[in-house]
mmCIF file of C-alpha atoms in Angstrom:
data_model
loop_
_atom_site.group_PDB
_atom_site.id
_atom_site.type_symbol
_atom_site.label_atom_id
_atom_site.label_comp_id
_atom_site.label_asym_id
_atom_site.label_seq_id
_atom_site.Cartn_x
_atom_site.Cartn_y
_atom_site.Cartn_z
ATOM 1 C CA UNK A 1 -28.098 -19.431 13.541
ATOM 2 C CA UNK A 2 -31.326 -20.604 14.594
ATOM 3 C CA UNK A 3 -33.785 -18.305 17.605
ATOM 4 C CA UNK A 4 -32.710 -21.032 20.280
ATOM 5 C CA UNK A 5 -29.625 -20.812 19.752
ATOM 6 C CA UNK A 6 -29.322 -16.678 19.464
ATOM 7 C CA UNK A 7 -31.047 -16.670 22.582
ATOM 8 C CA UNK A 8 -29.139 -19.011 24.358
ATOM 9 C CA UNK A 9 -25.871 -17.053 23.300
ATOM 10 C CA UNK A 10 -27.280 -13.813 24.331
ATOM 11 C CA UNK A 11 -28.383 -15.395 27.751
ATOM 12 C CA UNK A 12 -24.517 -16.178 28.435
ATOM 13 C CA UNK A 13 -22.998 -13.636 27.000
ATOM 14 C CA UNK A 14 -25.265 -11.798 29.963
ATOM 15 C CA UNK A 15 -24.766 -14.409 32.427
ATOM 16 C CA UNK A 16 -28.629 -14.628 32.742
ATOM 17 C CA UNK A 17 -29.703 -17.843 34.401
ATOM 18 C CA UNK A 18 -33.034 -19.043 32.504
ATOM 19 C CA UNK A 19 -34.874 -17.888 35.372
ATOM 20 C CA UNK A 20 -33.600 -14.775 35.263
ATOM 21 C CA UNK A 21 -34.555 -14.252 31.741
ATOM 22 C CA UNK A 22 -37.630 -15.912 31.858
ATOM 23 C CA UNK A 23 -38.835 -13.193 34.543
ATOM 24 C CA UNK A 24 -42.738 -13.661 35.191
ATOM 25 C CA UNK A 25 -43.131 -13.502 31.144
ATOM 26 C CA UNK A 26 -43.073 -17.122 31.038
ATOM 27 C CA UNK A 27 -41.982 -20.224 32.775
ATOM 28 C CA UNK A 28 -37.852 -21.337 32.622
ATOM 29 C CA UNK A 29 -39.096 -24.620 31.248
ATOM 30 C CA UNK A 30 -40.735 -22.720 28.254
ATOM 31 C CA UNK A 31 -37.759 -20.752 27.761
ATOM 32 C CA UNK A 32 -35.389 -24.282 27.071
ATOM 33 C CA UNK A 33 -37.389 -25.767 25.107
ATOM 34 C CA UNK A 34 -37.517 -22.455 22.789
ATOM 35 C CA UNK A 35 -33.497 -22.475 23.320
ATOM 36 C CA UNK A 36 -33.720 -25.646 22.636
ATOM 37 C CA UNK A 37 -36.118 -25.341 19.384
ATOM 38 C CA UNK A 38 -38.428 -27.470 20.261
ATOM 39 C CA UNK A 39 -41.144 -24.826 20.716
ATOM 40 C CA UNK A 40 -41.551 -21.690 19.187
ATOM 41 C CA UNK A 41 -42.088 -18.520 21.221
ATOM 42 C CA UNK A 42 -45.166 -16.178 20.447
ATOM 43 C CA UNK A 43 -44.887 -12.368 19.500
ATOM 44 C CA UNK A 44 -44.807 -10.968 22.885
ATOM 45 C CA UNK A 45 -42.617 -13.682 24.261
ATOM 46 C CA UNK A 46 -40.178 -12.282 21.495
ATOM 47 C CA UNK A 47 -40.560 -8.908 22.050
ATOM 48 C CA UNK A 48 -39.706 -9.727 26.486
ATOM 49 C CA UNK A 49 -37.079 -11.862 25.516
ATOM 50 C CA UNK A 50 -35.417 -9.009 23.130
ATOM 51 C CA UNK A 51 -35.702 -6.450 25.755
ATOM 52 C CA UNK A 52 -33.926 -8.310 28.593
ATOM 53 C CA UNK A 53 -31.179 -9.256 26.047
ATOM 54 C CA UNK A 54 -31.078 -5.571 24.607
ATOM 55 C CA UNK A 55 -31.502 -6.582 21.058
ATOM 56 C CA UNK A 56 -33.581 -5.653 18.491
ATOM 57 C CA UNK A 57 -36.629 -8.047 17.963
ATOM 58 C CA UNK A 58 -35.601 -8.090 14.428
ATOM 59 C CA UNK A 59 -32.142 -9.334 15.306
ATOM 60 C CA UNK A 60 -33.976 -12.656 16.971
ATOM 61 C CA UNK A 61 -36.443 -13.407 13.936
ATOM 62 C CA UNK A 62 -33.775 -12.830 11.061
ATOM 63 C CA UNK A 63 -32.814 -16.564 10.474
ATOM 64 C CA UNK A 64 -30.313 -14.776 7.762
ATOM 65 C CA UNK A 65 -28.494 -12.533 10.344
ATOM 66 C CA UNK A 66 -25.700 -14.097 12.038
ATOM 67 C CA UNK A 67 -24.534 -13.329 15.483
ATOM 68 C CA UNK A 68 -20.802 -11.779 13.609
ATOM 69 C CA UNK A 69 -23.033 -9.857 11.491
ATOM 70 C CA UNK A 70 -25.261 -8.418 14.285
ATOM 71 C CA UNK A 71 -22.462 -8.275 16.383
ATOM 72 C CA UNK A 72 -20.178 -5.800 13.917
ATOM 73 C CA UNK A 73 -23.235 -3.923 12.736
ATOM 74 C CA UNK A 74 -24.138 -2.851 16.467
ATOM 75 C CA UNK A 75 -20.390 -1.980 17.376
ATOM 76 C CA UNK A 76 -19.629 0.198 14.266
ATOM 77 C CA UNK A 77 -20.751 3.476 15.224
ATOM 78 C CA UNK A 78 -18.301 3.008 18.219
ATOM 79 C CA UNK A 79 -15.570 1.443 15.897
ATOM 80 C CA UNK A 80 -16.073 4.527 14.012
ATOM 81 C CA UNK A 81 -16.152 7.580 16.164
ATOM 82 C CA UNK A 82 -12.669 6.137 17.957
ATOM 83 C CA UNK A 83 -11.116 5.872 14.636
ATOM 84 C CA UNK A 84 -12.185 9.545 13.891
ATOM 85 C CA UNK A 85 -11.010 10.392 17.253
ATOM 86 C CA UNK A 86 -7.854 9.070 16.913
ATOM 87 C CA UNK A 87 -7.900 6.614 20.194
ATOM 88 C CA UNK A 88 -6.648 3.606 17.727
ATOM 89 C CA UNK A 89 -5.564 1.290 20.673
ATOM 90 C CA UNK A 90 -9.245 1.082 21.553
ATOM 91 C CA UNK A 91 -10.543 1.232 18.025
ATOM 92 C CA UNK A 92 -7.952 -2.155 17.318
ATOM 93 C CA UNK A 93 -8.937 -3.710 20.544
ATOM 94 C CA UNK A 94 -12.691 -3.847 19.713
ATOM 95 C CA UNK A 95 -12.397 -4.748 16.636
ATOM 96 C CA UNK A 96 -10.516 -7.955 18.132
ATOM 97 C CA UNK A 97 -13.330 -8.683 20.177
ATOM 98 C CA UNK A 98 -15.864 -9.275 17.887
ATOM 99 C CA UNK A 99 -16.441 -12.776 17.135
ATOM 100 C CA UNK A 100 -15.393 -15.033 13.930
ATOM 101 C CA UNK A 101 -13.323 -13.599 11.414
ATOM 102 C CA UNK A 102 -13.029 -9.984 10.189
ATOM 103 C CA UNK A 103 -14.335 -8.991 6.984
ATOM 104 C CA UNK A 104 -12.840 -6.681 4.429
ATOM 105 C CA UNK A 105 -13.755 -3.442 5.954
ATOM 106 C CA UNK A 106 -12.754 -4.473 9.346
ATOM 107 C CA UNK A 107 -9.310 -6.238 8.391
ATOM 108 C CA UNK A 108 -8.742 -2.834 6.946
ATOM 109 C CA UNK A 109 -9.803 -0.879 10.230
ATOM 110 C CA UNK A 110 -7.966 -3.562 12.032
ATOM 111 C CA UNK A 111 -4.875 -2.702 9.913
ATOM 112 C CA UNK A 112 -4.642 0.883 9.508
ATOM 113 C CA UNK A 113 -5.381 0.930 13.644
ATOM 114 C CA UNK A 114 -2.551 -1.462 14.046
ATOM 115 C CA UNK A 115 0.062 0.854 11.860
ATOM 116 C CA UNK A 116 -0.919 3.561 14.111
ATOM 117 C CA UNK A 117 -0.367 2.028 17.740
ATOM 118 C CA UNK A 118 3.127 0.560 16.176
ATOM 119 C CA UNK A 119 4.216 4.352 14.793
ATOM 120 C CA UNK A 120 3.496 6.010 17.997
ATOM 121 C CA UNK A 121 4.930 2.723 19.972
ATOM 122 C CA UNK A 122 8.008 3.469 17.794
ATOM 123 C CA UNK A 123 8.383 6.842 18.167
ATOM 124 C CA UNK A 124 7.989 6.149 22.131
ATOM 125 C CA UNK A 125 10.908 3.732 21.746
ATOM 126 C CA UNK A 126 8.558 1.020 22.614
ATOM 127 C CA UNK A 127 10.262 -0.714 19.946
ATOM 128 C CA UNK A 128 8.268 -4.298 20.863
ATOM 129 C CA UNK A 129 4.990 -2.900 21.063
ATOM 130 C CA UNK A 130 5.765 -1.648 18.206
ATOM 131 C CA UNK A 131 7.024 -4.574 16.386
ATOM 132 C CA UNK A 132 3.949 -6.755 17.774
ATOM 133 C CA UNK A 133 1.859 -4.499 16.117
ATOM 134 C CA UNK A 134 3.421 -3.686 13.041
ATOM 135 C CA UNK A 135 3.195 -7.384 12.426
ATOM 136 C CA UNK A 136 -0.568 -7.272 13.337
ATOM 137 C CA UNK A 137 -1.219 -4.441 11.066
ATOM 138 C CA UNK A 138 0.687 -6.991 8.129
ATOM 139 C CA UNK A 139 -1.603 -9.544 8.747
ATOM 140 C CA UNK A 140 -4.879 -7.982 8.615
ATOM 141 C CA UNK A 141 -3.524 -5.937 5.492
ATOM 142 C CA UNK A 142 -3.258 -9.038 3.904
ATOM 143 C CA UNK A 143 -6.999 -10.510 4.478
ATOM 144 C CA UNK A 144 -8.703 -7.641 3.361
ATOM 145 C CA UNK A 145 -9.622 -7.062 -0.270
ATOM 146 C CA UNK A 146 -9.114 -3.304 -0.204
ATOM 147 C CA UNK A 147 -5.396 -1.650 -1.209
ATOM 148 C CA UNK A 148 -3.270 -1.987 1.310
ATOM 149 C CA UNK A 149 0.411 -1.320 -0.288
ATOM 150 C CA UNK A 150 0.831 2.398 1.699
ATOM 151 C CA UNK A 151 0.108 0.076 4.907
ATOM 152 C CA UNK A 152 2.305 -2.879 4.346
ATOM 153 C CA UNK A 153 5.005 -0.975 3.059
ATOM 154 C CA UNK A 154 5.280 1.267 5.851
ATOM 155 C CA UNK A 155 4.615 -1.391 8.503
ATOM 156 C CA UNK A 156 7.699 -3.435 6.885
ATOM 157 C CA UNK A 157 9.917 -0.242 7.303
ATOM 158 C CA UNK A 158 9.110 0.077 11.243
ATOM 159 C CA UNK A 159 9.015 -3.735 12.093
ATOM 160 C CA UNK A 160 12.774 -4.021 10.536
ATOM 161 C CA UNK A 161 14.002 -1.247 12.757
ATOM 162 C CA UNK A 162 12.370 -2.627 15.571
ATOM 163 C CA UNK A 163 13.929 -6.145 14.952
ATOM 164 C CA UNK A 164 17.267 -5.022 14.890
ATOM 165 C CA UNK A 165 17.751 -1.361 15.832
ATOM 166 C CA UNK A 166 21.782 -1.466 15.630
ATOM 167 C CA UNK A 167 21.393 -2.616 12.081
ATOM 168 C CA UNK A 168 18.163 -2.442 10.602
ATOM 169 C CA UNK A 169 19.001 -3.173 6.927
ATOM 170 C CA UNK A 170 21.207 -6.450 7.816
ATOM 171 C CA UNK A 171 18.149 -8.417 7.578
ATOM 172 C CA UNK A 172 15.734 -6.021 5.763
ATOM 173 C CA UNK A 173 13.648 -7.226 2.493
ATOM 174 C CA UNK A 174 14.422 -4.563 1.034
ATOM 175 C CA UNK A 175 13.420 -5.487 -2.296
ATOM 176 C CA UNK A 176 10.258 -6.731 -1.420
ATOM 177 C CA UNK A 177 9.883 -3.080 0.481
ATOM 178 C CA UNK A 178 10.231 -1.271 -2.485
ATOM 179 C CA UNK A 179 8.383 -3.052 -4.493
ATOM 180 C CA UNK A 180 5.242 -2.502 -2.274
ATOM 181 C CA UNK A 181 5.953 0.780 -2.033
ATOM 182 C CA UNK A 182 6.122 1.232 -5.456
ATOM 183 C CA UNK A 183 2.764 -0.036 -5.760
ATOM 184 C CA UNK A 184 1.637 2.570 -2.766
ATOM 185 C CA UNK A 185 2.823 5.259 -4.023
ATOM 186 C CA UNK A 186 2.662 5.207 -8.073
ATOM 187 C CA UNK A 187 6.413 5.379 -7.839
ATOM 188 C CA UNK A 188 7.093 3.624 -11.187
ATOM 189 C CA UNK A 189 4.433 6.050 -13.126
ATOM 190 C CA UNK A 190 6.645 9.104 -11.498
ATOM 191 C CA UNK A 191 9.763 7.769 -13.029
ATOM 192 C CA UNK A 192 8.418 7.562 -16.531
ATOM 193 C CA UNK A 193 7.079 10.448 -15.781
ATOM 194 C CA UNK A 194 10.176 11.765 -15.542
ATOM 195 C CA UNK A 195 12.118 9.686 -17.542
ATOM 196 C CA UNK A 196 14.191 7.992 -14.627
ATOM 197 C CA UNK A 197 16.283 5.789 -16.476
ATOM 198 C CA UNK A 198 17.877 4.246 -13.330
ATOM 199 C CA UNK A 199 14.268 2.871 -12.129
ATOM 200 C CA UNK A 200 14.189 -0.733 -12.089
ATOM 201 C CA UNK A 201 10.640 -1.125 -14.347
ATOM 202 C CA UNK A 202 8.590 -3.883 -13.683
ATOM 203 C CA UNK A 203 6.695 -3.021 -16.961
ATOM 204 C CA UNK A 204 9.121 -4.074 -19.694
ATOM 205 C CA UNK A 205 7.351 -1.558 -22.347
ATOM 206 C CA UNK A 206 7.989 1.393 -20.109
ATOM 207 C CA UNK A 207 11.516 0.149 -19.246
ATOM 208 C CA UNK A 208 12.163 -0.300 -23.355
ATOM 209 C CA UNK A 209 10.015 3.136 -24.086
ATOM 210 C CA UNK A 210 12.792 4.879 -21.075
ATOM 211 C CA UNK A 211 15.293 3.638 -22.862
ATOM 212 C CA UNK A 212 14.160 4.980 -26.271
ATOM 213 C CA UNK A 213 13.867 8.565 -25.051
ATOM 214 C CA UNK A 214 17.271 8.512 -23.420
ATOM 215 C CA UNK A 215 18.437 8.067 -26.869
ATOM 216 C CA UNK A 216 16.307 10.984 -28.541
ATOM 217 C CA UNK A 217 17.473 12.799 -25.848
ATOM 218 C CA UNK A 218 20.919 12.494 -27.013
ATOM 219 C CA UNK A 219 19.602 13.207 -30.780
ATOM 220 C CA UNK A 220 20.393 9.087 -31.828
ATOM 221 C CA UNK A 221 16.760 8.677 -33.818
ATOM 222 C CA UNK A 222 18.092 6.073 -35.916
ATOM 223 C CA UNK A 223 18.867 3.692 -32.625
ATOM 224 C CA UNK A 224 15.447 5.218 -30.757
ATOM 225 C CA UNK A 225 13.190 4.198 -33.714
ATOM 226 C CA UNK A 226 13.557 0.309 -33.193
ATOM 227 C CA UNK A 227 12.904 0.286 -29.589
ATOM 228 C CA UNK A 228 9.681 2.686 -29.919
ATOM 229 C CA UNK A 229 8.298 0.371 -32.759
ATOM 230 C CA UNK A 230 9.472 -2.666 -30.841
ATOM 231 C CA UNK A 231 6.985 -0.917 -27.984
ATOM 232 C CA UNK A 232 4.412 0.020 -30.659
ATOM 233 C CA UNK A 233 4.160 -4.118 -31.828
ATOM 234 C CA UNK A 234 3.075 -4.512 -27.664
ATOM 235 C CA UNK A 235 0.597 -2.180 -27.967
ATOM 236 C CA UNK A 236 -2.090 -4.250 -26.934
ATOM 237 C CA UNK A 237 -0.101 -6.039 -23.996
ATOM 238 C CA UNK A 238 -2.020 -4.992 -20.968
ATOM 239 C CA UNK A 239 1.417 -3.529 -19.785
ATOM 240 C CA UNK A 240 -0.030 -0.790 -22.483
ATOM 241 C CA UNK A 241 -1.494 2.047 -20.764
ATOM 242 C CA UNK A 242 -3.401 4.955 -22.975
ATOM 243 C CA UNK A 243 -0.821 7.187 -21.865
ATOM 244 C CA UNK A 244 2.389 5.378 -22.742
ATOM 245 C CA UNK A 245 1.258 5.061 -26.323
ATOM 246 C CA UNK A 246 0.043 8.747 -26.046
ATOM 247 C CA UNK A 247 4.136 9.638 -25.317
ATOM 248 C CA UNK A 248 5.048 6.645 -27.629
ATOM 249 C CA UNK A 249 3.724 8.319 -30.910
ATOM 250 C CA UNK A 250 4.843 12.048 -29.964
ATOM 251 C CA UNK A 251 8.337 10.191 -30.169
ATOM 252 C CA UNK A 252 7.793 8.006 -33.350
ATOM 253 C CA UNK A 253 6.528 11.680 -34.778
ATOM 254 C CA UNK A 254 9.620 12.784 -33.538
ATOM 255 C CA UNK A 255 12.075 10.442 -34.779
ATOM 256 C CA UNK A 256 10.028 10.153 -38.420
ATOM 257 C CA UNK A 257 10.321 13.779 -38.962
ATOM 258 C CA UNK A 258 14.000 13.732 -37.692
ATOM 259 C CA UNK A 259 14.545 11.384 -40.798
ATOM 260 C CA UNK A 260 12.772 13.196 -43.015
ATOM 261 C CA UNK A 261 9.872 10.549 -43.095
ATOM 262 C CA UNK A 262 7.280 12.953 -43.042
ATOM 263 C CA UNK A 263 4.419 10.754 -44.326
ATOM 264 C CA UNK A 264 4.974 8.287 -41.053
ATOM 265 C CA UNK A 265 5.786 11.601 -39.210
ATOM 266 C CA UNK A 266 2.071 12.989 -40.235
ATOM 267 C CA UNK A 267 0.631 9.357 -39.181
ATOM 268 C CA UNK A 268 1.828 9.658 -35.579
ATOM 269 C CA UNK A 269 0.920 13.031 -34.974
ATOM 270 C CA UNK A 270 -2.431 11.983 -36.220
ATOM 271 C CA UNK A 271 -2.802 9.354 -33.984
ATOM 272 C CA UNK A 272 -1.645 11.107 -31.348
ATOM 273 C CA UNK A 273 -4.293 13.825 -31.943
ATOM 274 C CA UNK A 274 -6.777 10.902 -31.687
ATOM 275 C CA UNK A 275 -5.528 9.703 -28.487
ATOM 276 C CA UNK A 276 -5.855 13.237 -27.130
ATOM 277 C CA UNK A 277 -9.330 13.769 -28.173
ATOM 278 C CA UNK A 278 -10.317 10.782 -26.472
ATOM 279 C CA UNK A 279 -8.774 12.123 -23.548
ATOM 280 C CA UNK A 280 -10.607 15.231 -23.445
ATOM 281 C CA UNK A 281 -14.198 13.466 -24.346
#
C-alpha cells in the first residue's frame, strides 16, 4: 500500500476531515495531493501526520508493511492478554475485526477461541450459540497450517448434539469423528501399544504386525512368522516407524528361537540391539 493511500485509510478510519488532519502543519490541499501521491510529504510533515493518526512514523514509510500486517501486529498484545485471561468472546471478536484474511496464527486463535465460546454456550444450554460457533471454530481450524485435530474433533462432537439434541448420533459422522480424533489424540499408537486387536488401523503394517502378536500370544509361531516377515519386506514403506520394526524383530527373535532357528533368532536380536542403541544415542 502506497503513503497516500495509508494515510487516507487512517484519516477515515478516524473520521478526520483533511482539514482536521492537516491542522496548521500544512495546508488541506497539500495533504490530497500527498493522499493522492502526487507529492511527497517532508520528514516533519510525516512525523505530524503519524501523530494525529497514532501510528508509528515507521508504519507510514514501510512501503512493505501492509495495513493487515500493521493492523494484527498492533492488536496482538490485546489478542493475547484476553486469551490468557480467558475472556474468549472478546479475544474471537477482535480477531474478526481485523481486516483481510487471517493468517495461520490467528485462524488458530480464531479457532481455539471459537471452541471455547461454543463449550461454555453448550454447557449453558445455549445450544445455537453454541452450534454457530462450533462451526466457526471448524472453519478457521481448517485455514490454518498448525494441528488442529484436538479442535475439530471436539467441535464436531458439540455441533452434532447441538443439531439434534433428541438424537445426536442419527446424523453424526461418526467415522469421520473418530478418525480426527484419532489423529488428536495418538489413539492408533495407544492401541499398538497395547496390542488392541479390535482397532480399525489405518496403517496396514501395524494392523498386519497386531495381528501377528495375537498369534504369538496364543503360542502359533509357525502362522505369526509369515505375517511379521510379510511386515519386515515393508520395512521401508513410510507406514514404517523406528519403533514398529523395533517390536517387529523382538517377535521374529521370538518366533526363530521358538523354532529352534537360532542363527535367524541371533540376527534379530542383533538388530534389535542396533535399533536400541540408536535410540539411546
Amino acid at each position: 500500500m502506497k503513503l497516500g493511500e495509508k494515510i487516507k485509510m487512517l484519516r477515515r478510519e478516524k473520521k478526520m476531515t483533511q482539514a482536521a488532519l492537516a491542522g496548521d502543519q500544512i495546508t488541506p490541499n497539500m495533504l490530497c495531493a500527498i493522499e493522492r501521491n502526487t507529492a511527497n510529504p517532508s520528514l516533519p510533515t510525516l512525523r505530524h501526520l503519524a501523530r494525529e493518526l497514532s501510528v508509528p512514523l515507521s508504519y507510514l514509510i514501510d512501503d512493505e508493511e501492509d495495513s493487515t500486517a500493521y493492523r494484527k501486529r498492533e492488536a496482538m498484545p490485546r489478542i493475547s492478554a484476553l486469551y490468557r485471561e480467558k475472556q474468549f468472546n472478546e479475544c474471537f471478536r477482535l480477531c474478526e475485526s481485523l481486516p483481510g484474511e487471517p493468517d495461520d496464527e490467528l485462524a488458530l486463535i480464531l479457532a481455539s477461541s471459537a471452541l471455547e465460546c461454543g463449550r461454555r454456550a453448550f454447557h449453558r444450554g445455549n445450544m445455537e450459540t453454541a452450534l454457530v460457533y462450533c462451526n466457526e471454530a471448524i472453519n478457521y481450524a481448517k485455514k490454518t497450517a498448525y494441528p488442529t485435530e484436538s479442535i475439530i474433533a471436539q467441535a464436531m462432537l458439540y455441533a452434532a448434539i447441538c443439531e439434534n439434541v433428541n438424537a445426536p448420533r442419527r446424523d453424526f459422522r461418526e467415522e469421520e469423528y473418530l478418525r480426527v480424533a484419532a489423529d488428536a489424540v495418538g489413539r492408533e499408537t495407544h492401541a499398538y501399544l497395547t496390542d488392541d486387536e479390535t482397532y480399525p488401523y489405518r496403517n496396514s503394517l501395524l494392523a498386519e504386525h497386531i495381528a501377528a502378536r495375537a498369534l504369538i500370544r496364543n503360542r502359533r509361531y509357525a502362522e505369526a512368522l509369515p505375517l511379521l516377515l510379510s511386515v519386515e519386506e515393508k520395512k521401508t514403506s513410510p507406514e514404517a516407524s523406528a519403533y514398529l520394526l523395533f517390536r517387529l524383530y523382538s517377535d521374529l527373535e521370538a518366533c526363530h528361537r521358538e523354532a529352534g532357528n537360532f542363527e535367524d533368532a541371533y540376527r534379530y536380536a542383533s538388530k534389535r540391539i542396533t535399533l536400541l542403541s540408536a535410540f539411546q544415542s
